[in-house]
Amino acid sequence: MSRTSFNPRDGEAIYYDGRSPVGSGGRLHLDANAIFFSPLDKSKPTQQIPLADIAELSKIAGGFRIETRKRGEDEVPVQIEFGDPVLFERIQRALDELHSSCRKRFLRRLDRSSIVGKLAFAAAAIAIMGFTLVRGVEYSHHFLPVSVDEALGQRVYPRVVKQFTVCTNKPLEDALGSMLQSLTDSSDRFTHKLTIVQSPIQNAMALPGGDIFVFSGLLAASESPEEIYGILAHEVAHVELRHSLRTFLRTSGLFFASSLVVGAGFDGAEAVELIAEFSNTLLALKYSRGYEREADILAAKKLNKQKVSLDGLIAFFKRNQIILKKDSGWNTVLRFLSSHPMSSERMEYLEKLSSGQKSEASLKSIGISALHWDAIKRGCVN
Amino acid sequence: MVKENEHPASMTPVRFKGRGWDLMGIFASNAALTALTLGIYTFWAKVRTGKYLCEHTELFGSTFDYHATGQERFNGFLKASGYIIAFVAVMAGTYYGLKEVIPLFGGDPAYASWFVNITVVVTFGLLAPLLAVGRRRYKMARTSWRNVRFSYHGSTKEYCKMVFRSSLLAIVTLGLMWPALWWRIRKYNIEHTAFGSERFAFDGKLGDFYRIQAKNLVFWLALAVSLFIHHILFIAVLIAYLGYRSWIAAALHNYYWSHTSFMGKRFQGAMTGFDHFTTTWASAALIVLTLGVGFPFAYAMRMRLIADSTLVAEMPALDTIVASNDKGASSVYEGLSEASEAFDALSELL
Ligand SMILES: [Zn+2]
């Protein structure tokens, strides 16, 4: 007897006793609290299965399947396959009444909802959990001591130093040192250490915990000490706002959230994982723009406190169209993308920030005149 | 009840009757519930998918079934996590202990990290065959057709020996015998798989297998040579290889299935390179164009390709088959591979 499909109308069923793959044909019907299988072979007895003994009722290709609960260690569950959709629905309803815990009801509703309903539920759940995880994990930085930033910085520092040639030049170090000192006060949680890198690149970056790298190309290209002062203020702000640690936490949250969802329950979804990783990286980049703005705002406050205007910083940007970047140290793709030219949007809000400030635009107060700066700024250029 | 030799000439294909939209729905609820439970639902999600795939794969009018439960998989994961944590703790203890003890005997404390590293490498080396055998055993023990379970009877010891010997041979022959390892594993797995009381058989020859693999070898050589000539030639060969791999994959599928039999009834592989080619690239395009969201459809396409191109000559004498239940199959190996993946990701982060 080899059959290819069930006939939905005739109420026929096949009974598999779990001891042999040879099934026996028969009829299935439902009573108030049990199902009955009567074999076509009249010499065999009718099997009665109480509804409470049904472990599973599922849709299979071309029909439906019932599996009984396994009661003893050596007892084998029985399976009955049938094709009648009306019978299926009646058994399903009877079972629903039997198992009506809150969790089961919810899972049942989800299972039986339309594809649109499932997708909408998934979209909502993913959006809420994604947002909560990313924000929640980032928020946890409030509970982490500043020593975490320092430890992170200490791990990255030797790797960064290895990539570059460090320059020692007393006048420059003194000047930058006193700039840094005037930018920090007793409320600062981090101690800043300055490293001048001998490189034509016009860049500056801050490691978590307070290490700040300034590239000699940036110093040489500056037209006033106020420009560098503004850039240092921006980097100090990155450190103070713990942007490296927060980027790390945020991306960890994002990667965890996406690892939950991507290919959920399916083996061998590597291609999808690859796409997810790439879009995560792009998302992380979007966050880093928000951090830039935060750092600019705090830098403006710091400059204002010292009565130095933002004009130096703005002038430098206008001339060079660069973006100051904090080194996240983890992702080269991110680094590549973030070193692209700054947006006009940033320029706009920088100018807005600057217009509200009263300042004298001079660093004479800490002993650095424009003349002195011009004399020393090329100290680390070969 | 089963008439033998009913249609001796005709071949019956395995059929995958699952629908892409159904898989999409399963994926959506899996993703939602996994997200909401911070990952715990993963185990139930995997079972859910596995069950759907089995319940919609049909042979001789009867569908397969998958009997694992989420709870069982979750327990396996918890147990495995316990083992891994214990192992890490023991290794850390050994490391710090040895660092103190070795200098007392006038040795270099650096040996402590040597010892620990070697132990870890050896343990993970042994773990790979253990996992391969244990996972397959669990998977087979939880899969059924007509309410009779499959089972896997491979032994870790034999498996280890086989892998070790073949690897050694591969190294000695400069990698030329490397594909033989895959062949041996496949042969071993087929021959140690049973449905009820009856085992599957495999009668493929290594020589025929190598005739197919030789095409891979030709392409590798062509790639290596073209690299020295011109990079555009290299890219051209690479593209040709990516396309032609479908024909090699189809030939391998056919080779394996056409040499597999059950109770004297032979299976047959009937995949064409063209089918494999179109399925592979259509599903790749689908995944990329939908940014990954449409992958359940690609999954269904792949299942259909494999099922439709696997045929069985005729129904074996089912009435001589007696069901058996492998009580020793454990979800802990599945858990070990999941837990080690999780710990790996965690250690990468820190
Ligand atoms: Zn910045």
Short mmCIF file of N, CA and C in Angstrom, two decimals, chain A residues 144-151 180 184-193 207-211 236-243 245:
data_model
loop_
_atom_site.label_atom_id
_atom_site.label_comp_id
_atom_site.label_asym_id
_atom_site.label_seq_id
_atom_site.Cartn_x
_atom_site.Cartn_y
_atom_site.Cartn_z
N LEU A 144 29.85 52.22 34.75
CA LEU A 144 31.22 51.74 34.63
C LEU A 144 32.18 52.81 35.11
N PRO A 145 33.16 52.45 35.95
CA PRO A 145 34.11 53.45 36.45
C PRO A 145 35.02 53.93 35.31
N VAL A 146 35.61 55.11 35.49
CA VAL A 146 36.48 55.66 34.44
C VAL A 146 37.70 54.79 34.20
N SER A 147 37.98 53.90 35.16
CA SER A 147 39.13 53.01 34.96
C SER A 147 38.92 52.08 33.76
N VAL A 148 37.66 51.87 33.39
CA VAL A 148 37.39 51.04 32.21
C VAL A 148 37.90 51.75 30.95
N ASP A 149 37.62 53.06 30.86
CA ASP A 149 38.15 53.83 29.73
C ASP A 149 39.67 53.75 29.70
N GLU A 150 40.25 53.91 30.90
CA GLU A 150 41.71 53.91 30.97
C GLU A 150 42.28 52.56 30.54
N ALA A 151 41.63 51.49 30.99
CA ALA A 151 42.10 50.15 30.61
C ALA A 151 41.99 49.94 29.10
N LEU A 180 46.26 72.18 26.81
CA LEU A 180 45.48 71.09 27.40
C LEU A 180 45.12 71.39 28.84
N THR A 184 41.25 71.76 30.79
CA THR A 184 40.72 70.84 31.80
C THR A 184 40.68 71.54 33.15
N ASP A 185 39.71 71.17 33.94
CA ASP A 185 39.67 71.72 35.29
C ASP A 185 39.42 70.60 36.30
N SER A 186 39.19 71.00 37.54
CA SER A 186 39.11 69.99 38.60
C SER A 186 37.94 69.02 38.41
N SER A 187 36.94 69.43 37.61
CA SER A 187 35.79 68.54 37.43
C SER A 187 36.08 67.42 36.43
N ASP A 188 37.18 67.55 35.69
CA ASP A 188 37.52 66.52 34.70
C ASP A 188 37.92 65.23 35.38
N ARG A 189 37.41 64.12 34.82
CA ARG A 189 37.70 62.83 35.45
C ARG A 189 38.95 62.18 34.87
N PHE A 190 39.43 62.72 33.75
CA PHE A 190 40.53 62.05 33.06
C PHE A 190 41.78 62.93 33.07
N THR A 191 42.94 62.30 33.14
CA THR A 191 44.18 63.05 32.97
C THR A 191 44.65 62.82 31.53
N HIS A 192 45.00 63.93 30.88
CA HIS A 192 45.34 63.84 29.46
C HIS A 192 46.84 63.79 29.26
N LYS A 193 47.23 62.91 28.37
CA LYS A 193 48.64 62.83 28.01
C LYS A 193 48.73 63.08 26.51
N LEU A 207 42.25 58.72 22.50
CA LEU A 207 41.97 57.35 22.91
C LEU A 207 41.11 57.42 24.16
N PRO A 208 40.34 56.36 24.43
CA PRO A 208 39.58 56.36 25.68
C PRO A 208 40.55 56.49 26.85
N GLY A 209 40.17 57.22 27.86
CA GLY A 209 41.01 57.36 29.04
C GLY A 209 41.87 58.60 29.05
N GLY A 210 42.05 59.26 27.90
CA GLY A 210 42.70 60.56 27.94
C GLY A 210 43.90 60.78 27.04
N ASP A 211 44.46 59.74 26.45
CA ASP A 211 45.60 59.95 25.56
C ASP A 211 45.15 60.67 24.30
N VAL A 236 39.38 66.63 23.76
CA VAL A 236 39.18 66.50 25.21
C VAL A 236 37.71 66.19 25.49
N ALA A 237 36.83 66.82 24.71
CA ALA A 237 35.40 66.58 24.88
C ALA A 237 35.04 65.12 24.57
N HIS A 238 35.65 64.57 23.51
CA HIS A 238 35.42 63.15 23.19
C HIS A 238 35.78 62.27 24.38
N VAL A 239 36.92 62.56 25.00
CA VAL A 239 37.37 61.76 26.13
C VAL A 239 36.39 61.92 27.29
N GLU A 240 36.09 63.18 27.61
CA GLU A 240 35.21 63.49 28.73
C GLU A 240 33.84 62.82 28.56
N LEU A 241 33.34 62.83 27.33
CA LEU A 241 32.02 62.25 27.07
C LEU A 241 32.08 60.74 26.88
N ARG A 242 33.27 60.19 26.99
CA ARG A 242 33.50 58.73 26.93
C ARG A 242 33.00 58.12 25.62
N HIS A 243 33.27 58.82 24.53
CA HIS A 243 32.71 58.38 23.25
C HIS A 243 33.27 57.04 22.77
N LEU A 245 34.30 54.46 24.62
CA LEU A 245 33.65 53.39 25.39
C LEU A 245 32.20 53.23 24.95
#
